[in-house]
Short mmCIF file of C-alpha atoms in Angstrom, two decimals:
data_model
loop_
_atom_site.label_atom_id
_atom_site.label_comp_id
_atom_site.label_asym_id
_atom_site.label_seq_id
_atom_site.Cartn_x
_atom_site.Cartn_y
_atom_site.Cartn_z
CA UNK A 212 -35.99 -24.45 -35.63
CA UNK A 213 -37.22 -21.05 -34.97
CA UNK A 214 -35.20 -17.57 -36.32
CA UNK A 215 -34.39 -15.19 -33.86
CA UNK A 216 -33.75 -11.69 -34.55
CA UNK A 217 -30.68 -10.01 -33.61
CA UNK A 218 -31.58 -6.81 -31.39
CA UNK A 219 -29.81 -4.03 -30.78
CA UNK A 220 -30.12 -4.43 -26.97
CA UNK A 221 -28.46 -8.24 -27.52
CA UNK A 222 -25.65 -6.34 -29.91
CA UNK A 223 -24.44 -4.07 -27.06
CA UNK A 224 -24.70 -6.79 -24.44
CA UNK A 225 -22.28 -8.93 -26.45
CA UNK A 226 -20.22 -5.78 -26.95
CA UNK A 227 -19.99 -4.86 -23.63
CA UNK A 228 -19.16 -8.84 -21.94
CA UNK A 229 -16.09 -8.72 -25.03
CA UNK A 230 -15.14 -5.00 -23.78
CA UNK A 231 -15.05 -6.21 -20.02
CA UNK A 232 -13.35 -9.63 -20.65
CA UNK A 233 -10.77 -7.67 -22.93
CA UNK A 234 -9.92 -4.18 -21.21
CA UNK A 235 -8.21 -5.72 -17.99
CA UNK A 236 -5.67 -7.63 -20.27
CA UNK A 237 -4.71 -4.24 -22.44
CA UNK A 238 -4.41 -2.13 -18.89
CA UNK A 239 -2.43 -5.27 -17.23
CA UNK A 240 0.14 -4.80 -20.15
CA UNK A 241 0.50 -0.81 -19.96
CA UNK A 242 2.81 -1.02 -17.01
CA UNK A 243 5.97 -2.61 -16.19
CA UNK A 244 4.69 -6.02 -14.53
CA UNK A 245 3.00 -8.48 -16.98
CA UNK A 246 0.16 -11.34 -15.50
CA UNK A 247 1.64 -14.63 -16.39
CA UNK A 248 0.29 -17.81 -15.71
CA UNK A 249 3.21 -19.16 -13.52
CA UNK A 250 4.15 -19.92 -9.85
CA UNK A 251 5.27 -16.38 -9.03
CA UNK A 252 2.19 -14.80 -10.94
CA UNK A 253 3.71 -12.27 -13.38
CA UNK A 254 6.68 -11.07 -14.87
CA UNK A 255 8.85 -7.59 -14.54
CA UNK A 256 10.25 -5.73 -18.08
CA UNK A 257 12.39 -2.94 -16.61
CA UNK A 258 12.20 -1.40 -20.37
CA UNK A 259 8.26 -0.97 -20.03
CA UNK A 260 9.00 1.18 -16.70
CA UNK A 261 8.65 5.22 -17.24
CA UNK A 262 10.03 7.31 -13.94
CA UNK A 263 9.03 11.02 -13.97
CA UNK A 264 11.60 11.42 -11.28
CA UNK A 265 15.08 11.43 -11.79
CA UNK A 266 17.62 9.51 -10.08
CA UNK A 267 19.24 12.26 -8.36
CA UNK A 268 15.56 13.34 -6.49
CA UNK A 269 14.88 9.85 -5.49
CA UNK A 270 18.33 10.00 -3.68
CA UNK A 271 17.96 13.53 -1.99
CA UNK A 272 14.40 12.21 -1.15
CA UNK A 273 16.12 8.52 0.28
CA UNK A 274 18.76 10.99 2.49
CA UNK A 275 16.15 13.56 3.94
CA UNK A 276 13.87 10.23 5.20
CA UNK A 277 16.79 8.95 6.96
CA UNK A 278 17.15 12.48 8.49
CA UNK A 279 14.03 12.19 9.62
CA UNK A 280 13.62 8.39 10.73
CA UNK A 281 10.38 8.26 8.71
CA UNK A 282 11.47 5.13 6.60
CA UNK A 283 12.31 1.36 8.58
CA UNK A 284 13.66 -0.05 5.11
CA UNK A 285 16.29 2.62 4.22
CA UNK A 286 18.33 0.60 7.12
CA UNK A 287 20.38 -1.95 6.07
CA UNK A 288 19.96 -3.94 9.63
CA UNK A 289 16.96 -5.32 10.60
CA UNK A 290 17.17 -3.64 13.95
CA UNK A 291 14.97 -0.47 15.04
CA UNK A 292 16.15 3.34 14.56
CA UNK A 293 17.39 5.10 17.85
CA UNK A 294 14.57 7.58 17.16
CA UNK A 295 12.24 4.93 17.35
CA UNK A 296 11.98 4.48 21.20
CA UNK A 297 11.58 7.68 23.06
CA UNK A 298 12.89 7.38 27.07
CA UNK A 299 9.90 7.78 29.36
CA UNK A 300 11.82 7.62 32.41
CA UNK A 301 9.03 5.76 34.19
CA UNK A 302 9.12 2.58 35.80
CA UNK A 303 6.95 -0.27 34.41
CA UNK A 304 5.23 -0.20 37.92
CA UNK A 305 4.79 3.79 37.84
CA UNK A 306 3.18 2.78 34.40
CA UNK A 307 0.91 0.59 36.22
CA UNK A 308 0.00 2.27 39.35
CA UNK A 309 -0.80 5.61 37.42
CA UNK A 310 -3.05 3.46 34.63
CA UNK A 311 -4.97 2.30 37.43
CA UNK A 312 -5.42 5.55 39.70
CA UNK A 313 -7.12 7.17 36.16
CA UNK A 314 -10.75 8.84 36.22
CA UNK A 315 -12.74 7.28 34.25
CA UNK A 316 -13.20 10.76 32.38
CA UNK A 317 -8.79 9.99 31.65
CA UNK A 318 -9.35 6.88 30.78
CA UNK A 319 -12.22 7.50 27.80
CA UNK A 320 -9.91 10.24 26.73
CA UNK A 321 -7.06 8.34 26.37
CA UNK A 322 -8.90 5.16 24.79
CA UNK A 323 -10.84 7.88 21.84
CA UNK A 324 -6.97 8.74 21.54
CA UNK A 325 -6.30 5.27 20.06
CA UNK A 326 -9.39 5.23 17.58
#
């Protein structure tokens, strides 16, 4: 059986395939949520969890979004914001009849609206 040499090119090869396989795990564990190897996928350690904001900003911030109807899940019901649906006052055949009396100029302008 033949002796091979160990090169430095094979050295840092090795080192970098242990780096790569290792890193992930370290970062995985700097947060709050652990990887685990069971049905729901990881666990949660509230102790592991540092806020920079305190609980007092997170509840102005929670009040102003309701203000403003930006957030669905502050609501406690599952059913839309008033702000949500603005009154057209236009008939579903109005709707209709003035879609189809467009220019086709109106029409490409509304559609590169939508992209």
């Amino acid at each position: 059986m033949a002796q091979r040499r160990t090169t430095i090119a094979s050295i840092l090869a090795s080192a970098a395939v242990l780096a790569g396989a290792v890193l992930p795990g370290t970062a995985a564990t700097a947060g709050h949520w652990h990887g685990a190897t069971t049905e729901s996928g990881g666990t949660v350690h509230p102790g592991h969890f540092k806020s920079t904001t305190t609980r007092q900003q997170v509840q102005a911030e929670a009040v102003q979004a309701r203000r403003n109807a930006g957030v669905a899940y502050l609501s406690e019901s599952c059913e839309p914001s008033a702000h949500a649906a603005a009154a057209s006052g236009l008939t579903r055949q109005q709707v209709v009849s003035a879609l189809l009396s467009e220019t086709p100029q109106e029409r490409s302008a509304r559609l590169r609206a939508f992209r």
